[in-house]
PDB file of N, CA and C in Angstrom:
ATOM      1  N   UNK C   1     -23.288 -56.318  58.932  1.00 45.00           N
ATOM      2  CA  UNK C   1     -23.892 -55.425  57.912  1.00 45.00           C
ATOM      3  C   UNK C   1     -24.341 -54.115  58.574  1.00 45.00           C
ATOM      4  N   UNK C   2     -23.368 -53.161  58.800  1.00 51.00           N
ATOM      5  CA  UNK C   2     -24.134 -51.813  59.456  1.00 51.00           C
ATOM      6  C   UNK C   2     -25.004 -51.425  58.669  1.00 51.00           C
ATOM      7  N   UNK C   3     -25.040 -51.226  57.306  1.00 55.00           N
ATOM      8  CA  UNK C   3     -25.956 -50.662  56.566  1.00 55.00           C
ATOM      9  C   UNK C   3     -27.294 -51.220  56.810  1.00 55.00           C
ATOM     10  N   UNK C   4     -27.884 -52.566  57.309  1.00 53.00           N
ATOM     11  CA  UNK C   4     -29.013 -53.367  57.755  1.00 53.00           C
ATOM     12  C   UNK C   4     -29.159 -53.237  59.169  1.00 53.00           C
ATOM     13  N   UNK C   5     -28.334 -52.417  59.804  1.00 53.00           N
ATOM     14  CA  UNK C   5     -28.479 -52.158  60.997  1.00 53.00           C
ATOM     15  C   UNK C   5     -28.917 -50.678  61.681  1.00 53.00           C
ATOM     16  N   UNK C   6     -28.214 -50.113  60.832  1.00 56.00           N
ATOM     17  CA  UNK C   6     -28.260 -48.350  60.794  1.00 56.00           C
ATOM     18  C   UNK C   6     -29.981 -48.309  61.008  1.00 56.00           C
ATOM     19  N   UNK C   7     -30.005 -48.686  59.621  1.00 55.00           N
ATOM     20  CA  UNK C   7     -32.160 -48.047  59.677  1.00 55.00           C
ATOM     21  C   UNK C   7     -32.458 -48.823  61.151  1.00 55.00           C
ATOM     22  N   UNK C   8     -32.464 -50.129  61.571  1.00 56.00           N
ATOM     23  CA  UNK C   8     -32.881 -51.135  62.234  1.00 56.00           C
ATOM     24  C   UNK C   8     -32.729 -50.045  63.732  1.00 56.00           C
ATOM     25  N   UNK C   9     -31.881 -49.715  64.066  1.00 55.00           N
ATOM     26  CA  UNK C   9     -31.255 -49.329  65.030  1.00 55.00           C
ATOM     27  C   UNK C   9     -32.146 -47.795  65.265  1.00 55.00           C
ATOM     28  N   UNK C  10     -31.797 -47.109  64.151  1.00 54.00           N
ATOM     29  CA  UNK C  10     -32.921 -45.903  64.225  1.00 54.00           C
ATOM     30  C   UNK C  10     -34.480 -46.058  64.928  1.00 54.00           C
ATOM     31  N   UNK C  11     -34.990 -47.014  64.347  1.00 57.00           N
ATOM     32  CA  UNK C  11     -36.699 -47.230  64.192  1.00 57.00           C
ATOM     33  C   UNK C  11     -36.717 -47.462  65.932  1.00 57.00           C
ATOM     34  N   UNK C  12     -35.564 -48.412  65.779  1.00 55.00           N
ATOM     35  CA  UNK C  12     -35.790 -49.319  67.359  1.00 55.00           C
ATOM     36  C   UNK C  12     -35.293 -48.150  68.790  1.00 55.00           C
ATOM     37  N   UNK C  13     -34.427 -47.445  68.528  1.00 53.00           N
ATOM     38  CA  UNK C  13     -34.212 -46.126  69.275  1.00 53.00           C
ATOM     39  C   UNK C  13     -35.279 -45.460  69.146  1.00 53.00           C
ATOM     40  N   UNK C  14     -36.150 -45.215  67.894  1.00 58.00           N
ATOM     41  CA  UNK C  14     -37.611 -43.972  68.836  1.00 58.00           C
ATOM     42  C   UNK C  14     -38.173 -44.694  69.301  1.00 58.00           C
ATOM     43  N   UNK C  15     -38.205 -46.116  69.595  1.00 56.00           N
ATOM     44  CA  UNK C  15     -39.877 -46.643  69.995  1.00 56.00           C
ATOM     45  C   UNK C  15     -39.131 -46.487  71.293  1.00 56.00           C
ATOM     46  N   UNK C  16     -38.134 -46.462  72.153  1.00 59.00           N
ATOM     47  CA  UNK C  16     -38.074 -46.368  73.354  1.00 59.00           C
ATOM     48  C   UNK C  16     -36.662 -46.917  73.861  1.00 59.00           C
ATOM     49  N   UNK C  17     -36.589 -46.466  75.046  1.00 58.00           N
ATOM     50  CA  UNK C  17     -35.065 -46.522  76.027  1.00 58.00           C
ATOM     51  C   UNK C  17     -34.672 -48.239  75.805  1.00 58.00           C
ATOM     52  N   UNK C  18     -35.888 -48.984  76.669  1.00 58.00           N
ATOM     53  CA  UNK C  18     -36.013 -50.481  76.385  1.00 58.00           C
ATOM     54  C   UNK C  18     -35.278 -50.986  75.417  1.00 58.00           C
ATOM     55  N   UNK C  19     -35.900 -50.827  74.065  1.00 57.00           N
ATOM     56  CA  UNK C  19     -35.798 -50.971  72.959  1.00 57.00           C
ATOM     57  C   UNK C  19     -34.242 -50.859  72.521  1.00 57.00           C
ATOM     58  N   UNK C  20     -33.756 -49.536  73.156  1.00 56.00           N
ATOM     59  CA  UNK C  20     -32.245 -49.545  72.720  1.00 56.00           C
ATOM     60  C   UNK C  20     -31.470 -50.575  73.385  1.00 56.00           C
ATOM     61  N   UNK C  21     -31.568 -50.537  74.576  1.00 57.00           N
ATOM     62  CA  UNK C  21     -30.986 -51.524  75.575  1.00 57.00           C
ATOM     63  C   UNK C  21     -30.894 -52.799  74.754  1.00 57.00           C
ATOM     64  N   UNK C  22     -31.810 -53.313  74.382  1.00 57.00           N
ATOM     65  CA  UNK C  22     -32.064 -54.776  73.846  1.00 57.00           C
ATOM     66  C   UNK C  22     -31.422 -55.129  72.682  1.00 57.00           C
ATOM     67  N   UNK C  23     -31.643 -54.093  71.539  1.00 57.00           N
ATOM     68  CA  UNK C  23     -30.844 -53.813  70.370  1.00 57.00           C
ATOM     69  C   UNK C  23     -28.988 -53.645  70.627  1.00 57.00           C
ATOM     70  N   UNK C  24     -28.640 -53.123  71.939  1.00 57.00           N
ATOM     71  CA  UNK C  24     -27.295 -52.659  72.125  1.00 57.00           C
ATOM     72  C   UNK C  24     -26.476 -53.281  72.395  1.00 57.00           C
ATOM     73  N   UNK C  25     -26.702 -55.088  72.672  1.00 58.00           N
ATOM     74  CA  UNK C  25     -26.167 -55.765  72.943  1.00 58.00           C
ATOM     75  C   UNK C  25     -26.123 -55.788  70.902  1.00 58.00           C
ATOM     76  N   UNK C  26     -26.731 -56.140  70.520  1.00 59.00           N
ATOM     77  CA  UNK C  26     -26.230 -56.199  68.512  1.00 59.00           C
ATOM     78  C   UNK C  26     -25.625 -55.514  67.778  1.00 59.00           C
ATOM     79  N   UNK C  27     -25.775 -54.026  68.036  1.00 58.00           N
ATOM     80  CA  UNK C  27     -25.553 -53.009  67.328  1.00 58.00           C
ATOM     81  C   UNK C  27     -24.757 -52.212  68.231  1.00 58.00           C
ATOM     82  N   UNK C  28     -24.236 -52.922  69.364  1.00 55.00           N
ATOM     83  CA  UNK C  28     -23.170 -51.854  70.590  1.00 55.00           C
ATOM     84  C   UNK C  28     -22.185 -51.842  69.371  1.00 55.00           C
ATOM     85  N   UNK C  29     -21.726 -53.025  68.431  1.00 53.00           N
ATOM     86  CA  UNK C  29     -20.560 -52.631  67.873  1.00 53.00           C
ATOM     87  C   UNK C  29     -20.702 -51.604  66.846  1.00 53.00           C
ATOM     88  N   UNK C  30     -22.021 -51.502  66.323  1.00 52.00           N
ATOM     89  CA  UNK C  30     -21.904 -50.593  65.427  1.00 52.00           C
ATOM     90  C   UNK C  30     -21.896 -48.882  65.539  1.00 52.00           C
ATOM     91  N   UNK C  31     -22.994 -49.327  66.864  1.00 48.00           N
ATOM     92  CA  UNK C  31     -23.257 -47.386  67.252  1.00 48.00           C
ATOM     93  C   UNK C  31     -21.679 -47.316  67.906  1.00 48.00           C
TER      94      UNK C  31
END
């Protein structure tokens, strides 16, 4: 579901670098 991921992915990218890392293993396919 990118569309449940898009916002998810946003919020979790400003709170920090970390944050993306962790998310990028989920959403590597989408970004």
């Amino acid at each position: 579901n990118p569309e449940t991921n898009q916002p998810v992915y946003g919020r979790l990218a400003n709170a920090g670098p970390k944050k993306r890392v962790m998310i990028s293993t989920g959403d590597e396919s989408v970004v």
